[in-house]
Short mmCIF file of C-alpha atoms and ligand atoms in Angstrom, two decimals:
data_model
loop_
_atom_site.label_atom_id
_atom_site.label_comp_id
_atom_site.label_asym_id
_atom_site.label_seq_id
_atom_site.Cartn_x
_atom_site.Cartn_y
_atom_site.Cartn_z
CA MET N 847 8.62 108.32 92.68
CA SER N 848 5.93 108.62 95.26
CA ASP N 849 8.01 106.34 98.24
CA MET N 850 9.99 109.30 97.89
CA PHE N 851 8.07 112.35 98.11
CA THR N 852 6.27 110.64 101.24
CA ASP N 853 9.51 109.86 102.79
CA HIS N 854 10.23 114.21 102.16
CA VAL N 855 6.14 115.01 103.30
CA VAL N 856 5.65 112.27 106.35
CA SER N 857 9.61 111.50 107.67
CA ASP N 858 11.25 114.46 108.20
CA VAL N 859 13.35 111.86 110.48
CA VAL N 860 14.15 109.94 107.49
CA SER N 861 14.78 113.28 104.92
CA ARG N 862 16.93 114.53 107.83
CA SER N 863 19.33 111.60 107.66
CA LYS N 864 19.85 111.67 104.11
CA ILE N 865 23.32 113.98 103.57
CA ILE N 866 21.56 114.94 100.34
CA ASP N 867 19.16 113.74 98.42
CA ILE N 868 18.18 114.46 94.67
CA ILE N 869 14.86 114.14 94.11
CA ASN N 870 14.45 114.61 89.61
CA ALA N 871 16.70 117.19 88.98
CA SER N 872 17.56 118.79 86.12
CA ARG N 873 19.40 121.58 84.86
CA SER N 874 18.87 122.95 81.20
CA PHE N 875 20.95 125.50 79.68
CA GLN N 876 19.90 127.68 76.57
CA VAL N 877 23.08 127.20 74.03
CA GLY N 878 23.47 128.01 70.14
CA ASN N 879 23.04 131.76 69.26
CA PHE N 880 20.16 134.36 68.61
CA LEU N 881 19.02 132.95 65.41
CA HIS N 882 19.15 129.05 66.96
CA ARG N 883 18.60 128.61 70.59
CA VAL N 884 18.47 125.07 71.34
CA GLU N 885 17.92 123.89 74.68
CA LEU N 886 20.27 121.79 76.27
CA LEU N 887 19.79 119.25 78.42
CA ALA N 888 22.88 118.63 80.91
CA VAL N 889 21.41 116.86 83.80
CA ASN N 890 18.33 115.18 82.95
CA ASP N 891 15.99 113.52 85.80
CA ILE N 892 18.49 112.47 87.96
CA THR N 893 17.30 110.68 91.66
CA PHE N 894 19.95 109.46 94.26
CA SER N 895 19.91 109.81 97.36
CA LEU N 896 23.44 109.38 99.96
CA HIS N 897 22.55 108.22 103.92
CA SER N 898 24.46 109.88 106.77
CA GLU N 899 25.05 106.70 108.77
CA LYS N 900 26.08 104.73 106.53
CA PRO N 901 29.03 106.77 104.15
CA GLU N 902 30.17 105.83 101.01
CA ILE N 903 32.51 106.40 97.86
CA PHE N 904 29.83 107.28 95.04
CA THR N 905 30.94 107.32 91.42
CA ILE N 906 29.65 109.18 88.92
CA ALA N 907 31.29 108.07 85.27
CA GLY N 908 30.39 109.34 82.14
CA GLU N 909 32.33 110.51 78.43
CA SER N 910 32.89 114.00 78.46
CA GLY N 911 30.18 116.08 78.49
CA SER N 912 27.65 113.66 79.88
CA GLY N 913 26.79 115.93 83.16
CA LYS N 914 28.95 115.52 85.76
CA THR N 915 30.02 118.63 86.59
CA THR N 916 26.90 120.26 86.11
CA LEU N 917 25.30 117.60 88.24
CA SER N 918 28.12 118.26 91.14
CA ARG N 919 27.65 122.02 90.64
CA LEU N 920 23.29 121.45 91.62
CA VAL N 921 24.92 119.78 94.45
CA LEU N 922 27.14 122.53 95.61
CA ARG N 923 24.56 124.81 94.93
CA ASP N 924 26.74 126.37 92.40
CA LEU N 925 24.10 126.26 90.25
CA GLU N 926 19.99 126.20 91.12
CA PRO N 927 18.08 122.93 89.26
CA THR N 928 15.99 124.28 86.52
CA GLY N 929 13.66 120.92 87.47
CA GLY N 930 13.80 118.76 90.28
CA ASP N 931 15.20 119.46 93.23
CA VAL N 932 18.47 118.67 95.58
CA PHE N 933 17.62 118.32 99.70
CA PHE N 934 20.54 118.20 101.91
CA GLU N 935 19.11 117.37 105.32
CA GLY N 936 16.16 116.69 104.19
CA ARG N 937 15.43 120.83 103.50
CA SER N 938 15.86 122.20 99.66
CA VAL N 939 19.28 124.38 98.95
CA ARG N 940 16.89 126.34 97.27
CA THR N 941 16.17 127.30 101.17
CA ILE N 942 19.21 127.76 101.98
CA ARG N 943 19.48 131.45 102.01
CA SER N 944 20.19 132.84 105.57
CA LYS N 945 24.23 133.23 106.53
CA GLU N 946 24.19 130.65 109.13
CA ASP N 947 22.21 128.60 107.17
CA PHE N 948 25.06 128.50 104.08
CA HIS N 949 28.17 128.77 106.72
CA ASN N 950 26.57 125.18 107.71
CA PHE N 951 25.57 124.37 104.18
CA MET N 952 29.61 124.92 103.24
CA SER N 953 31.04 123.00 106.83
CA LYS N 954 29.32 120.17 105.34
CA VAL N 955 29.13 120.01 102.10
CA GLN N 956 33.00 120.43 100.14
CA PRO N 957 34.42 120.68 97.01
CA VAL N 958 38.23 118.82 95.56
CA PHE N 959 38.56 120.35 92.33
CA GLN N 960 40.53 118.59 89.53
CA ASN N 961 43.67 121.41 89.24
CA PRO N 962 44.08 122.03 93.18
CA PHE N 963 46.81 124.63 91.29
CA GLU N 964 43.23 126.70 90.79
CA THR N 965 42.34 126.08 94.47
CA PHE N 966 45.12 127.91 96.09
CA ASN N 967 46.93 131.10 95.39
CA PRO N 968 50.16 131.33 93.86
CA LEU N 969 51.26 134.74 95.30
CA ARG N 970 50.32 132.91 99.51
CA ARG N 971 51.58 130.77 101.34
CA VAL N 972 49.88 127.30 101.45
CA GLU N 973 49.36 126.90 104.61
CA GLU N 974 47.86 131.03 105.36
CA TYR N 975 45.20 129.47 102.83
CA LEU N 976 44.62 126.82 105.49
CA TYR N 977 45.07 128.88 108.65
CA ASP N 978 41.86 130.80 106.97
CA THR N 979 39.53 128.26 106.59
CA ALA N 980 40.15 126.44 110.16
CA ILE N 981 39.12 130.00 111.39
CA ASN N 982 36.28 131.14 108.65
CA PHE N 983 34.49 127.44 109.27
CA GLY N 984 35.01 128.18 113.10
CA ARG N 985 37.19 125.24 113.77
CA ALA N 986 39.64 127.92 115.36
CA GLU N 987 39.61 130.95 117.19
CA ASN N 988 43.21 132.41 116.37
CA ARG N 989 46.18 130.70 114.59
CA LYS N 990 47.31 128.76 117.59
CA GLU N 991 44.69 126.64 117.71
CA ALA N 992 44.51 126.78 113.60
CA ALA N 993 47.69 125.86 113.16
CA GLU N 994 46.54 122.41 115.71
CA ILE N 995 43.60 121.74 112.87
CA VAL N 996 45.03 122.39 109.99
CA ASP N 997 48.12 119.97 110.99
CA GLN N 998 46.05 116.65 111.81
CA ALA N 999 44.11 117.37 108.77
CA LEU N 1000 47.16 117.36 106.95
CA ARG N 1001 48.27 114.70 108.43
CA HIS N 1002 44.66 112.87 106.83
CA VAL N 1003 46.63 113.04 103.69
CA GLY N 1004 49.86 112.20 104.91
CA LEU N 1005 51.30 115.79 105.32
CA SER N 1006 51.89 117.60 108.24
CA LEU N 1007 52.33 121.49 109.03
CA GLU N 1008 55.94 120.95 109.21
CA GLU N 1009 56.27 120.06 105.61
CA VAL N 1010 53.89 122.68 104.56
CA SER N 1011 55.50 125.37 106.50
CA LYS N 1012 56.08 128.40 104.33
CA ARG N 1013 56.07 126.82 101.18
CA TYR N 1014 53.94 128.33 98.10
CA PRO N 1015 51.59 126.00 95.41
CA HIS N 1016 54.52 125.94 92.17
CA GLU N 1017 57.30 125.41 95.43
CA MET N 1018 55.14 121.82 95.62
CA SER N 1019 54.36 118.36 93.89
CA GLY N 1020 51.13 118.06 91.91
CA GLY N 1021 50.43 114.81 94.39
CA GLN N 1022 51.24 116.83 97.10
CA ILE N 1023 49.22 119.77 96.36
CA GLN N 1024 46.28 117.70 95.32
CA ARG N 1025 47.07 115.76 99.24
CA THR N 1026 46.88 119.75 100.35
CA SER N 1027 43.44 120.51 98.57
CA VAL N 1028 41.81 117.50 99.97
CA ALA N 1029 42.89 118.74 103.67
CA ARG N 1030 42.00 121.89 102.95
CA ALA N 1031 38.37 120.48 103.16
CA LEU N 1032 38.23 118.32 105.49
CA ILE N 1033 39.56 121.18 107.90
CA PRO N 1034 35.73 122.34 108.10
CA ASN N 1035 34.65 118.96 109.41
CA PRO N 1036 32.88 117.62 106.40
CA LYS N 1037 29.47 114.87 105.61
CA LEU N 1038 30.55 114.83 102.19
CA ILE N 1039 33.05 115.72 99.91
CA LEU N 1040 32.59 116.62 95.93
CA ALA N 1041 35.34 115.46 94.47
CA ASP N 1042 34.89 116.01 90.57
CA GLU N 1043 37.98 114.19 88.15
CA PRO N 1044 40.63 114.66 91.77
CA VAL N 1045 43.23 112.70 89.34
CA SER N 1046 43.45 113.41 86.31
CA MET N 1047 45.76 116.03 86.43
CA VAL N 1048 47.98 113.68 88.92
CA ASP N 1049 50.64 111.34 87.77
CA ALA N 1050 49.68 107.69 87.16
CA SER N 1051 51.41 106.66 90.37
CA LEU N 1052 49.66 108.85 93.12
CA ARG N 1053 46.81 108.20 91.68
CA MET N 1054 45.86 105.67 94.42
CA ALA N 1055 47.69 107.39 96.86
CA ILE N 1056 44.67 110.10 96.16
CA VAL N 1057 42.23 107.31 96.21
CA ASN N 1058 42.88 105.43 99.04
CA LEU N 1059 42.32 108.72 101.40
CA PHE N 1060 39.22 108.95 99.96
CA GLN N 1061 38.26 105.37 101.26
CA LYS N 1062 40.18 105.85 104.69
CA LEU N 1063 38.24 109.12 105.11
CA ARG N 1064 34.72 106.96 104.23
CA ASP N 1065 36.03 104.52 106.89
CA GLU N 1066 37.68 106.37 109.83
CA GLU N 1067 36.31 109.62 109.80
CA GLY N 1068 32.54 108.46 107.75
CA VAL N 1069 33.05 111.51 105.25
CA SER N 1070 30.17 110.32 101.92
CA ILE N 1071 32.73 111.05 98.56
CA ILE N 1072 30.51 111.86 95.22
CA TYR N 1073 33.75 111.25 93.32
CA ILE N 1074 33.39 112.43 89.25
CA THR N 1075 36.21 110.53 87.39
CA HIS N 1076 36.84 109.31 83.78
CA ASP N 1077 38.88 106.48 85.72
CA LEU N 1078 36.91 103.34 85.53
CA ALA N 1079 39.80 101.12 87.13
CA THR N 1080 39.86 103.67 89.59
CA ALA N 1081 36.37 103.56 90.17
CA TYR N 1082 36.17 100.25 90.17
CA TYR N 1083 39.24 99.83 93.18
CA ILE N 1084 37.23 102.26 95.55
CA SER N 1085 33.60 103.32 94.81
CA ASP N 1086 30.33 101.79 97.21
CA ARG N 1087 28.11 102.33 93.80
CA ILE N 1088 28.08 104.21 91.12
CA ALA N 1089 25.59 105.78 88.40
CA ILE N 1090 26.91 105.99 84.69
CA MET N 1091 25.52 109.00 82.72
CA LEU N 1092 25.30 109.93 79.20
CA ARG N 1093 24.09 112.89 78.28
CA GLY N 1094 22.84 114.03 81.06
CA GLU N 1095 20.74 110.83 82.33
CA VAL N 1096 21.99 108.25 84.69
CA VAL N 1097 22.05 104.94 82.84
CA GLU N 1098 22.82 102.29 85.08
CA MET N 1099 23.17 102.72 88.39
CA GLY N 1100 23.99 100.41 91.46
CA PRO N 1101 26.61 98.90 93.28
CA VAL N 1102 29.94 98.77 91.26
CA ASP N 1103 30.85 95.37 91.42
CA LYS N 1104 27.51 94.62 89.40
CA VAL N 1105 27.67 97.73 87.06
CA LEU N 1106 31.33 97.40 86.22
CA GLY N 1107 31.43 93.54 86.97
CA ASN N 1108 28.53 92.83 84.65
CA PRO N 1109 27.38 95.71 83.08
CA LEU N 1110 24.30 95.23 82.26
CA HIS N 1111 23.92 98.86 79.83
CA PRO N 1112 25.61 98.30 76.18
CA TYR N 1113 27.11 102.01 77.05
CA THR N 1114 28.25 100.42 79.97
CA GLN N 1115 30.25 98.04 78.38
CA LEU N 1116 31.43 100.47 75.74
CA LEU N 1117 32.61 102.50 78.61
CA LYS N 1118 34.34 99.41 79.87
CA GLU N 1119 35.76 97.98 77.49
CA SER N 1120 37.44 100.57 76.54
CA VAL N 1121 39.20 101.75 79.81
CA PRO N 1122 42.25 101.50 78.95
CA GLN N 1123 45.16 98.42 79.32
CA PRO N 1124 48.15 99.46 80.25
CA GLN N 1125 50.18 100.64 77.31
CA PRO N 1126 53.07 102.95 78.06
CA LYS N 1127 53.05 103.71 74.40
CA ASP N 1128 49.15 104.81 73.91
CA LYS N 1129 49.00 108.51 74.44
CA THR N 1130 45.84 109.29 73.08
CA THR N 1131 43.33 109.87 76.06
CA TRP N 1132 40.53 107.55 77.25
CA ALA N 1133 38.19 110.49 76.39
CA GLN N 1134 39.55 110.63 72.55
CA ARG N 1135 39.10 107.08 72.93
CA ILE N 1136 35.22 107.25 73.28
CA GLY N 1137 35.24 110.66 70.63
CA LEU N 1138 31.82 112.08 70.52
CA SER N 1139 31.05 113.34 67.00
CA THR N 1140 29.12 116.41 66.19
CA GLN N 1141 26.61 113.99 65.29
CA GLU N 1142 26.28 112.13 68.42
CA VAL N 1143 26.30 115.67 70.00
CA LYS N 1144 23.11 116.26 68.40
CA GLU N 1145 21.20 113.69 70.34
CA TYR N 1146 21.08 115.86 72.97
CA SER N 1147 18.06 116.77 71.88
CA ARG N 1148 16.38 113.62 70.06
CA THR N 1149 13.55 111.69 71.33
CA GLY N 1150 14.76 107.97 71.49
CA CYS N 1151 17.30 106.71 74.36
CA LYS N 1152 20.20 109.25 74.36
CA PHE N 1153 22.87 105.93 73.32
CA ALA N 1154 20.82 104.38 70.59
CA SER N 1155 22.73 105.86 67.11
CA ARG N 1156 26.03 104.30 68.54
CA CYS N 1157 23.89 101.41 70.42
CA PRO N 1158 25.00 97.85 68.10
CA LYS N 1159 21.46 96.36 69.80
CA ALA N 1160 19.57 99.21 69.06
CA SER N 1161 16.15 98.50 67.96
CA GLU N 1162 13.32 100.76 66.04
CA LYS N 1163 11.98 101.74 69.20
CA CYS N 1164 14.99 103.37 70.97
CA LEU N 1165 15.51 105.29 68.22
CA ALA N 1166 11.82 106.18 68.76
CA GLU N 1167 11.36 105.81 72.83
CA ASN N 1168 13.64 107.00 75.67
CA PRO N 1169 13.73 103.92 78.17
CA LYS N 1170 12.53 104.51 82.26
CA ALA N 1171 14.49 103.12 84.62
CA ARG N 1172 13.84 99.87 85.78
CA ASP N 1173 15.26 97.38 88.43
CA ALA N 1174 17.78 94.58 86.90
CA ASP N 1175 20.06 92.43 88.65
CA GLY N 1176 20.64 94.47 91.69
CA ARG N 1177 20.94 97.74 89.76
CA SER N 1178 19.05 100.42 87.73
CA VAL N 1179 19.17 100.10 84.60
CA LYS N 1180 17.51 102.89 81.42
CA CYS N 1181 17.19 100.23 78.63
CA HIS N 1182 14.46 98.74 76.45
CA LEU N 1183 16.81 95.18 76.63
CA TYR N 1184 15.69 95.15 80.31
CA ALA N 1185 11.96 96.28 79.61
N1 LIG V 352 27.08 127.30 82.11
C1 LIG V 352 27.28 126.45 80.68
N2 LIG V 352 26.66 126.79 79.52
C2 LIG V 352 26.07 126.36 78.64
N3 LIG V 352 26.44 125.50 78.41
C3 LIG V 352 26.94 124.44 79.13
C4 LIG V 352 27.35 124.75 80.66
N4 LIG V 352 27.77 124.09 81.91
C5 LIG V 352 27.64 122.77 81.08
N5 LIG V 352 27.53 123.08 79.91
C6 LIG V 352 26.40 121.58 78.54
O1 LIG V 352 25.96 120.72 79.40
C7 LIG V 352 27.12 119.50 79.52
C8 LIG V 352 27.51 118.87 80.43
O2 LIG V 352 28.79 119.62 80.45
P1 LIG V 352 29.49 119.14 81.62
O3 LIG V 352 30.95 120.32 81.84
O4 LIG V 352 28.44 119.18 83.00
O5 LIG V 352 29.80 117.74 81.59
P2 LIG V 352 30.91 116.59 82.23
O6 LIG V 352 30.38 115.66 82.59
O7 LIG V 352 31.34 117.22 83.14
O8 LIG V 352 31.61 116.78 81.13
P3 LIG V 352 34.14 116.61 81.37
O9 LIG V 352 33.95 114.97 81.97
O10 LIG V 352 34.37 117.08 80.12
O11 LIG V 352 34.47 117.21 82.61
C9 LIG V 352 27.79 119.75 78.06
O12 LIG V 352 27.48 120.00 76.44
C10 LIG V 352 28.23 121.46 78.27
O13 LIG V 352 28.45 121.71 77.36
MG1 LIG V 353 33.33 117.91 84.44
#
């Protein structure tokens, strides 16, 4: 940890070369009723950074309720951390207050949401929204200039202005509209895209097209992607690094071939085993197969490892003491087995 702080204090150049630097970030929520208020740590002491000179696809995976969206909302400035901090190009996002700073931040860090139909107003033609984005982010002075920028962005995702022209969201397929929402995110020329479950509502047959697009953006446009997903199969295929979240904590993090190729944490092992094999008749979702009982939800407030009650390898120590993250075989892992 001292090294990280040294980065910020001593070397402004180093910290500015980080697009996003998340340092011991936490976010808690007060939940329950007035008789029984409990603090829920949705994100608990998370640290990692993305460097601008090395664009990458960084996946955040983990079961439902593990804190993935909360973490992405901290990065997007949509929520304030209750502990630690998030830095954007070397500067705490808390200090982004002026219109100009906010505009700069928003143009470089763009979200892509799970439900593309929510991104677009159903009563407006899709192209209008794209034109507005180009003009509002200062990429174009007028509609004619905007048309060029919009067409370019659409071509990156395998569409064109001609194809999208005059269409309302409901007149497009799920895959087309999701690709259009990626195109919209590209218009401001971002350095980082946060994509929260971008393919979960898209037909399996179209998923690869969208995740391949992320790879293309990384390789050809130098855009980094934070890819939030339940889908370890696409994560394995496209990511450079992956962080596995459990109850607000990152329990294993590192290069995807290490973490998913040879998972060390028993939770990552469980997730990997639960990846659905292609079984067209099985209609249960991945999240359902993993399951989340009320008992497990209570574990948020426990002192030990958040996985202890479900872990086949748990010892007394696991119940009593939450392990610290340690380096093991080229990744970081938070498990007493690797102490
Ligand atoms: N605004 C809020 N107020 C209270 N609790 C919240 C709030 N937002 C999230 N939480 C809680 O924080 C925990 C983490 O939620 P989060 O949405 O980040 O999980 P997730 O990993 O994105 O889940 P999913 O895979 O279902 O999208 C959950 O227990 C959730 O209920
Ligand atoms: Mg979520």
